[in-house]
Coordinates of C-alpha atoms in Angstrom, one line a residue:
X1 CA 12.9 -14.0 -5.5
X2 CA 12.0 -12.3 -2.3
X3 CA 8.8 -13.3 0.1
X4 CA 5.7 -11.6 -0.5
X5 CA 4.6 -10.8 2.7
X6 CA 8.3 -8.8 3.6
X7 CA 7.8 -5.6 5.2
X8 CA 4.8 -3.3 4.6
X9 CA 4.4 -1.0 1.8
X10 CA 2.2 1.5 2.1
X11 CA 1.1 5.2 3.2
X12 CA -1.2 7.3 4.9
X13 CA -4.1 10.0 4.2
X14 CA -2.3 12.8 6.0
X15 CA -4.8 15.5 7.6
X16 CA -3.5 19.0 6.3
X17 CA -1.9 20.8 9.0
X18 CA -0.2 17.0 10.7
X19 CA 3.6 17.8 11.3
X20 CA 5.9 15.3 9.3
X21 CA 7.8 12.9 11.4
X22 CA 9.1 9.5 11.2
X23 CA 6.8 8.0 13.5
X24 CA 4.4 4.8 11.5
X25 CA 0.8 5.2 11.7
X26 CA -1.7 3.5 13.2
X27 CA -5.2 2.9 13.3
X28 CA -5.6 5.4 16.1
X29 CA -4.6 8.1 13.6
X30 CA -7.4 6.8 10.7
X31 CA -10.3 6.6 12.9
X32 CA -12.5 8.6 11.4
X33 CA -12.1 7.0 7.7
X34 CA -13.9 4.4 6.3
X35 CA -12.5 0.7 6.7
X36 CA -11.7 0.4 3.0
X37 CA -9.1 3.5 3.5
X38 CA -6.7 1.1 5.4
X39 CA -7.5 0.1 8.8
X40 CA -7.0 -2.8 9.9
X41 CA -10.1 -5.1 10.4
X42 CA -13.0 -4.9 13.6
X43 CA -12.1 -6.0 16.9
X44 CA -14.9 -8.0 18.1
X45 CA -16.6 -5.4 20.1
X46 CA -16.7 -3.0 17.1
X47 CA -13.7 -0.8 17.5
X48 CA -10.7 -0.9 14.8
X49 CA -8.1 -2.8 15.5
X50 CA -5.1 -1.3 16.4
X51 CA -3.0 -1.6 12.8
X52 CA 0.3 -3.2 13.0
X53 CA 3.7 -2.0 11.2
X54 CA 5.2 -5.3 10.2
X55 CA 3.5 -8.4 9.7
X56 CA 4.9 -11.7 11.8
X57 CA 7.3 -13.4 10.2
X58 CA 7.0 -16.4 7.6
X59 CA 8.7 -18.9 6.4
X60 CA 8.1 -18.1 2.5
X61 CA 6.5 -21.6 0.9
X62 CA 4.9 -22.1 4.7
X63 CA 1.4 -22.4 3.4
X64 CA 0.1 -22.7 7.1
X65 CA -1.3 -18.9 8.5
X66 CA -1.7 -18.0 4.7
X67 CA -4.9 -16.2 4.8
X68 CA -5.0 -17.0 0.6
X69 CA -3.0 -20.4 0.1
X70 CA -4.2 -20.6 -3.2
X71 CA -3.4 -17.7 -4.5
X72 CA -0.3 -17.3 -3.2
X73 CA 0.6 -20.7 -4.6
X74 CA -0.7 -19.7 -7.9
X75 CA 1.8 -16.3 -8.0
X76 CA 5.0 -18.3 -7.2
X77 CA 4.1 -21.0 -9.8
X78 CA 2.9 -18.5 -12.4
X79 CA 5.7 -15.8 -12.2
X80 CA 8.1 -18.6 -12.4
X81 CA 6.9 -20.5 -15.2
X82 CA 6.4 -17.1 -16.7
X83 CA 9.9 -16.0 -16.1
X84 CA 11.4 -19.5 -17.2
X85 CA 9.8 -18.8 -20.3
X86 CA 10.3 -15.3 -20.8
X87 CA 14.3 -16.6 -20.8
X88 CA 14.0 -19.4 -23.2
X89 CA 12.3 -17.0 -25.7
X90 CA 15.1 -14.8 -25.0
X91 CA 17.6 -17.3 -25.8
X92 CA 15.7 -18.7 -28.6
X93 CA 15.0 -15.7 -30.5
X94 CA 18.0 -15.6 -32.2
X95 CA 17.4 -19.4 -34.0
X96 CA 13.4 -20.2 -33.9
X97 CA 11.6 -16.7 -35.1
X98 CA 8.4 -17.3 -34.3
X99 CA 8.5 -19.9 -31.8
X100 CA 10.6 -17.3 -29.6
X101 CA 7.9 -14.6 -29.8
X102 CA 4.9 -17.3 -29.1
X103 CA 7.4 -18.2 -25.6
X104 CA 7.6 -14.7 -25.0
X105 CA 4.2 -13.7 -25.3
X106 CA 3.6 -17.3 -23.3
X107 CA 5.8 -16.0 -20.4
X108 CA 4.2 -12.7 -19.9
X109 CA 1.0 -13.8 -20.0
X110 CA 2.0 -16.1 -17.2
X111 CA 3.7 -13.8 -14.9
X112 CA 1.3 -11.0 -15.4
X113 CA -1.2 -13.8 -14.1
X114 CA 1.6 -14.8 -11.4
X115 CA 2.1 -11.1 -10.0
X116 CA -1.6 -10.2 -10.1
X117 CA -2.4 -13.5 -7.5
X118 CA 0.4 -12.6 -5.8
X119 CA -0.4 -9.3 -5.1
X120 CA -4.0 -10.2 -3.9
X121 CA -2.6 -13.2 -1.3
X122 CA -0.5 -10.4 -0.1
X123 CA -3.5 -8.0 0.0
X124 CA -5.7 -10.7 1.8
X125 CA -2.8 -11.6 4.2
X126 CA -2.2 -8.2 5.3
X127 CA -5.6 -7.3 6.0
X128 CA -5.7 -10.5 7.9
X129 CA -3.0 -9.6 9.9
X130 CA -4.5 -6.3 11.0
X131 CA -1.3 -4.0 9.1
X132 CA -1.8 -0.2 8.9
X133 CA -1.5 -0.9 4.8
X134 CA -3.8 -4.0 4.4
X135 CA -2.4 -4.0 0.8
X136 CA -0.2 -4.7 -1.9
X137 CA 3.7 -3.9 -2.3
X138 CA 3.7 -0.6 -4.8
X139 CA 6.9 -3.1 -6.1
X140 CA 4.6 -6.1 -6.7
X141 CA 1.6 -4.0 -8.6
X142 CA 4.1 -2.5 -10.6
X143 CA 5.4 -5.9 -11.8
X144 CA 2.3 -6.7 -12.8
X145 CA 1.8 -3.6 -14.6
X146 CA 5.0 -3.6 -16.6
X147 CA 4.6 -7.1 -17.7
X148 CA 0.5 -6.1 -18.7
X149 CA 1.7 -2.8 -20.4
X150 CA 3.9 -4.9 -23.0
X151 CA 1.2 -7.3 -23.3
X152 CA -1.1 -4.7 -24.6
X153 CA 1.0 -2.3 -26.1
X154 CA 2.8 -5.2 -28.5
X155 CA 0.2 -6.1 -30.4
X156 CA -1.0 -2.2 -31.0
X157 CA 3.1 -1.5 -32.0
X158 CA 3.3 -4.3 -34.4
X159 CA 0.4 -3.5 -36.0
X160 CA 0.9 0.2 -36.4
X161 CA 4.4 -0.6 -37.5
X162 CA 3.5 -2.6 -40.4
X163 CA 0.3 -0.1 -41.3
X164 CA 2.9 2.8 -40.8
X165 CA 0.5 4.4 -38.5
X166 CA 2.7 4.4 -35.8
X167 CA 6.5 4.0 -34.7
X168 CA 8.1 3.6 -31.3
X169 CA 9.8 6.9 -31.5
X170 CA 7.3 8.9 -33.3
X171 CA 5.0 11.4 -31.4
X172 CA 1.4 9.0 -32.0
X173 CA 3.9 6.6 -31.2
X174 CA 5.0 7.4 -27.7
X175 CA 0.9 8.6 -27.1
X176 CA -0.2 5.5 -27.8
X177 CA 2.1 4.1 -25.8
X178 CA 1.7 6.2 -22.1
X179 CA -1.9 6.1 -22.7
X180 CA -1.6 2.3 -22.7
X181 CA 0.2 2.9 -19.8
X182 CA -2.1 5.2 -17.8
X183 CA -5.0 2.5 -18.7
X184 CA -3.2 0.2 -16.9
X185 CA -1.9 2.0 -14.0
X186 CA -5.7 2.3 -13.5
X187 CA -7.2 -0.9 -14.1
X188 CA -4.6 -2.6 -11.9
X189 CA -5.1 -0.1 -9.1
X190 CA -9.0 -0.9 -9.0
X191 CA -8.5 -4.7 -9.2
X192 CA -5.5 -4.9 -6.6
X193 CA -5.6 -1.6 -4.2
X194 CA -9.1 -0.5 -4.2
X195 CA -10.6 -3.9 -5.2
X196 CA -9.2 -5.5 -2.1
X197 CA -10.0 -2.9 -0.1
X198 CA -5.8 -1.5 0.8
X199 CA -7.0 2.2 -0.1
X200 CA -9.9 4.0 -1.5
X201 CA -9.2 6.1 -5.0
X202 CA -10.1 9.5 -2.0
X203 CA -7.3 8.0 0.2
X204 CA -5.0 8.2 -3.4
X205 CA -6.1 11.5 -3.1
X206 CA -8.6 11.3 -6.2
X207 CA -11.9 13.8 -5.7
X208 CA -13.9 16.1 -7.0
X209 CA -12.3 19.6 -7.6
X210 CA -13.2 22.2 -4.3
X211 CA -12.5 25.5 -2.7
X212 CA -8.6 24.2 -2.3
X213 CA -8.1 22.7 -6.0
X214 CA -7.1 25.9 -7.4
X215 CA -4.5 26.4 -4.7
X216 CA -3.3 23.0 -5.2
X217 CA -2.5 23.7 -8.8
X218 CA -1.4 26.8 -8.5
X219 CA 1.3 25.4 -6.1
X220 CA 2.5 23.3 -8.0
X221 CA 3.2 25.1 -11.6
X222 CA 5.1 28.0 -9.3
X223 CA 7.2 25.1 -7.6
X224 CA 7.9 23.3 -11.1
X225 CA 9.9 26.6 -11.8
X226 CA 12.9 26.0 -9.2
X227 CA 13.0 22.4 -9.8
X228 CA 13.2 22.0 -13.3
X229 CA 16.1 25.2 -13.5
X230 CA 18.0 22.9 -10.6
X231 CA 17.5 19.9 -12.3
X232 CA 18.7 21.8 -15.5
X233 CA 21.8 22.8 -13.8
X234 CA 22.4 19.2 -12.4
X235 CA 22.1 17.7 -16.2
X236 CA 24.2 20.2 -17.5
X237 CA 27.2 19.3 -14.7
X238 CA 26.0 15.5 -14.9
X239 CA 26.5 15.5 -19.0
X240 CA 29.5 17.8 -18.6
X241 CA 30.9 15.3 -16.0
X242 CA 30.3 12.0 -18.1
X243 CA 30.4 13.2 -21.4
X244 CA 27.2 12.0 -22.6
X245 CA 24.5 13.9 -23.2
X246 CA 20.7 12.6 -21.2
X247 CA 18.3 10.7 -23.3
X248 CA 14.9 12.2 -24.3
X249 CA 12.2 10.4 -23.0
X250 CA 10.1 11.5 -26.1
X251 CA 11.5 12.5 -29.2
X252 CA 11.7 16.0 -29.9
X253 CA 9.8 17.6 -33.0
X254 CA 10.0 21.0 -34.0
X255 CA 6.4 20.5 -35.9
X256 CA 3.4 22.0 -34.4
X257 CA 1.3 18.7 -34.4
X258 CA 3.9 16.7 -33.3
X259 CA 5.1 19.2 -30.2
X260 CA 1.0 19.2 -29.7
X261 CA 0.8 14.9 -29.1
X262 CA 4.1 15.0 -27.2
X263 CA 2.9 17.9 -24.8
X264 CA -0.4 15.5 -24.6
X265 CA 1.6 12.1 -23.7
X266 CA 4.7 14.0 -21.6
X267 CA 2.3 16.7 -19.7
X268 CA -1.0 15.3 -19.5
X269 CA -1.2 11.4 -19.9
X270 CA 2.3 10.9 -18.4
X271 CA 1.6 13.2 -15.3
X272 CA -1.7 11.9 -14.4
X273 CA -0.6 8.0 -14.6
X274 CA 2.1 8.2 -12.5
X275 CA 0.9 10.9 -9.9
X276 CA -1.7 8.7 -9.2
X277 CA 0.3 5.4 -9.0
X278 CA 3.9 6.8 -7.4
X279 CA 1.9 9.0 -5.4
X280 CA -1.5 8.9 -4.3
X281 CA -0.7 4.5 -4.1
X282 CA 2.8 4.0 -3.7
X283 CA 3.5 6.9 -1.3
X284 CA 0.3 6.7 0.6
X285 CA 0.7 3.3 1.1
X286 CA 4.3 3.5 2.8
X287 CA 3.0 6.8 4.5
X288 CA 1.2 4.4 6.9
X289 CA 3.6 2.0 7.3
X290 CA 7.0 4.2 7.9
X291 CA 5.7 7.8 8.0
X292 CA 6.3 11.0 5.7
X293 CA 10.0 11.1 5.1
X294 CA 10.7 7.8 4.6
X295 CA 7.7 7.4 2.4
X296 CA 8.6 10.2 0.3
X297 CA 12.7 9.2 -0.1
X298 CA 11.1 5.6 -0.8
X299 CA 8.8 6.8 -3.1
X300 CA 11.3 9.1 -5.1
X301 CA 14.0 6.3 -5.2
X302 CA 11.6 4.2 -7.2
X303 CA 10.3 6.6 -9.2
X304 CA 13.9 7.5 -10.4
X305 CA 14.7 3.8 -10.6
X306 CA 11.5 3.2 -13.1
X307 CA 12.4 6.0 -15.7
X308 CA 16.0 4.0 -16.2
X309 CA 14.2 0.9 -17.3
X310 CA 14.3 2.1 -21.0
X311 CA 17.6 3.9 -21.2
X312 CA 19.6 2.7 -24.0
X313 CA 22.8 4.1 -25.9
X314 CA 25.0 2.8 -28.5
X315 CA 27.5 1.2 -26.4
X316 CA 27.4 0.2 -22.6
X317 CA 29.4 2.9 -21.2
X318 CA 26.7 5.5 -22.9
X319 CA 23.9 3.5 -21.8
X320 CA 25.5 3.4 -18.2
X321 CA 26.1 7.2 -18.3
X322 CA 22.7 8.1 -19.9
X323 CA 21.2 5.6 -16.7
X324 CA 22.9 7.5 -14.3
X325 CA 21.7 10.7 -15.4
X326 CA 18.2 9.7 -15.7
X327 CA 18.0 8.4 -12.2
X328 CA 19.9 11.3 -10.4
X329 CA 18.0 14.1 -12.4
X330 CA 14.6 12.4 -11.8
X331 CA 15.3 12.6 -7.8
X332 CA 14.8 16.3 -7.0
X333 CA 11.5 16.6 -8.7
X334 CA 10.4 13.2 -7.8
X335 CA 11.3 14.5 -3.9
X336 CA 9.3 17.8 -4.4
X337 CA 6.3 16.0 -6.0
X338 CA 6.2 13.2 -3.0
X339 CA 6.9 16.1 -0.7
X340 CA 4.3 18.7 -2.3
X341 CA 1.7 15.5 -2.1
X342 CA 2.6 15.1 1.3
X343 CA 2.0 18.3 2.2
X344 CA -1.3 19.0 0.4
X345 CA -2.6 15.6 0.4
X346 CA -3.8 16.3 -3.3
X347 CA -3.2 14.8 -6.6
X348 CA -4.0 18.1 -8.3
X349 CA -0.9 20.1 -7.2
X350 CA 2.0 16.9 -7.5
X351 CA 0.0 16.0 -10.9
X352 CA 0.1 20.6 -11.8
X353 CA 4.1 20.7 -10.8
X354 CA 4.9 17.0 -12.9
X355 CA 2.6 18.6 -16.1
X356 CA 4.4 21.9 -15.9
X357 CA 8.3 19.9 -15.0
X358 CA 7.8 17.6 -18.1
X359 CA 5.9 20.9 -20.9
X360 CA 8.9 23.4 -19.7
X361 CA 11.5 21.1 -20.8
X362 CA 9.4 19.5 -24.0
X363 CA 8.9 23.1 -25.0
X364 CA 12.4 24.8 -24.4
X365 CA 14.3 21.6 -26.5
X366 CA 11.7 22.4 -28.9
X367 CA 12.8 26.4 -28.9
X368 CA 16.4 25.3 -28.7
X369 CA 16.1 22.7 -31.7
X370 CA 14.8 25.3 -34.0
X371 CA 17.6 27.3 -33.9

């Protein structure tokens, strides 16, 4: 398990027009924004601090320096008791039944808790240490929001499964589910990034529509053209290549209603969830740490890596193939969005070029399923 305070995640608002480089920022570019947009804290005279890139180096169980001992006490304990029985539920399911799923829902419930303290001691701590991101790791606050997402959604599943009302792979299904998601992408970014002051929802890029919105979105449904016809191609040489064909993340329905609920989830509710979590958090937050480029590789690298978490195939090799095509075909878009939001410094055109990516290629397997 790695330290929480390692190396700084985290970007920063880009003034439109600012040439990309690799160069960190510092507090001397974010003077004019308000503290709770990342600067590091007041020197005593009143001036911002000058913002640091790393933080100094702790031993990781050293309590002394911790600017939260308790809760960063609480987050090792938690996500290991959570995780320790998380695996005993795993183990036992196959023997005990119910005793398995009371373990399991035990153990997220615990490292849910575990992730969330720990991702406010490291918040705490790096505003403490004057860091250009005083806040969480994107990789910590999306722990906690895998574990909460499963937490929530198992209940709703089980209960729509046995009052037919809903299925994992049916169309209210997979809505229910991403909206679940979303929810939580949100509540999780006011308690742990905008709560503890490591970026403001305007730093994430989140305002009120004005003269440059339209622009924005029109940007990005005229770049989602070029990059889902590369990322076509690539599949098609990818699938050719492994002999397996890519997994649908929704399953594709040829009736109108169902095609309606799935454009809802894939191009709406999707979009807006994870524009606002990959980008305006996760990428702004390492924007200030490590500057564009490397924020926006980071940021793709993980956004590929999180839509292989639920690959699955018949046999390993299948599941391995389908995994590798997932992650290499997510990168090109993910780039362009990270590099569109970058550029723009708006959610509207990344969260227009993801909604138009994901409806062009819901609607054309629709076309090409009903022939």
């Amino acid at each position: 398990m790695t330290d929480w305070h390692e190396s700084p995640d985290g970007p920063p608002d880009e003034a439109p027009g600012r040439s990309p480089d690799d160069a960190p920022w510092t507090a001397a570019d974010d003077r004019d924004r308000p503290p709770s947009d990342g600067m590091g804290p007041a020197a005593p005279d009143g001036e911002p601090r000058e913002a640091s890139a790393r933080p100094p180096h702790r031993p990781v169980f050293a309590l002394a320096g911790r600017a939260a001992p308790g809760l960063y006490v609480a987050g090792w304990l938690l996500s290991a008791v959570g995780l320790g029985l998380i695996l005993v539920a795993i183990l036992a399911a196959r023997g005990t039944g119910p005793a398995g799923l009371v373990l399991f829902v035990a153990g997220t419930v615990a490292l849910t808790l575990g992730l969330v303290a720990a991702s406010g001691a490291q918040a705490f701590q790096r505003r403490a240490d004057g860091l250009a991101y005083p806040g969480p790791s994107p990789f910590l606050v999306f722990g906690a929001d895998f574990a909460l997402v499963n937490l929530v959604y198992a209940p709703i599943f089980l209960v729509g499964r046995q009052t037919g009302l809903l299925g994992a792979s049916t169309p209210a299904g997979v809505l229910v589910s991403i909206l679940v998601s979303t929810l939580v992408y949100v509540a999780l970014l006011r308690l742990l990034v905008v709560g503890t002051g490591g970026l403001s929802w305007r730093a994430m890029g989140v305002h009120r529509p004005d003269g440059a919105t339209v622009r924005d979105l029109a940007m990005g449904v005229s770049t989602a053209v070029p990059v889902y016809l590369g990322t076509l191609i690539l599949a098609v040489l990818l699938s050719s290549l492994l002999r397996t064909a890519p997994e649908s993340p929704v399953p594709l329905t040829r009736d109108p209603i169902g095609l309606g609920l799935d454009l809802l989830a894939a191009a709406v509710l999707a979009p807006l969830g994870e524009e606002l979590f990959f980008r305006g958090f996760a990428t702004t937050a390492w924007l200030r740490a490590m500057g564009p480029s490397r924020a926006i590789v980071r940021g793709a690298l993980f956004f590929a890596l999180v839509h292989v978490i639920n690959v699955s195939g018949t046999t390993f090799d299948e599941a391995l193939a389908r995994a590798v095509i997932a992650f290499v075909t997510r990168l090109p878009v993910a780039l362009a969005l990270g590099q569109l939001y970058v550029a723009r410094r708006s959610l509207y055109a990344s969260f227009a070029l993801h909604a138009t990516f994901n409806a062009l290629g819901l609607v054309l397997g629709a076309l090409a399923g009903s022939r």
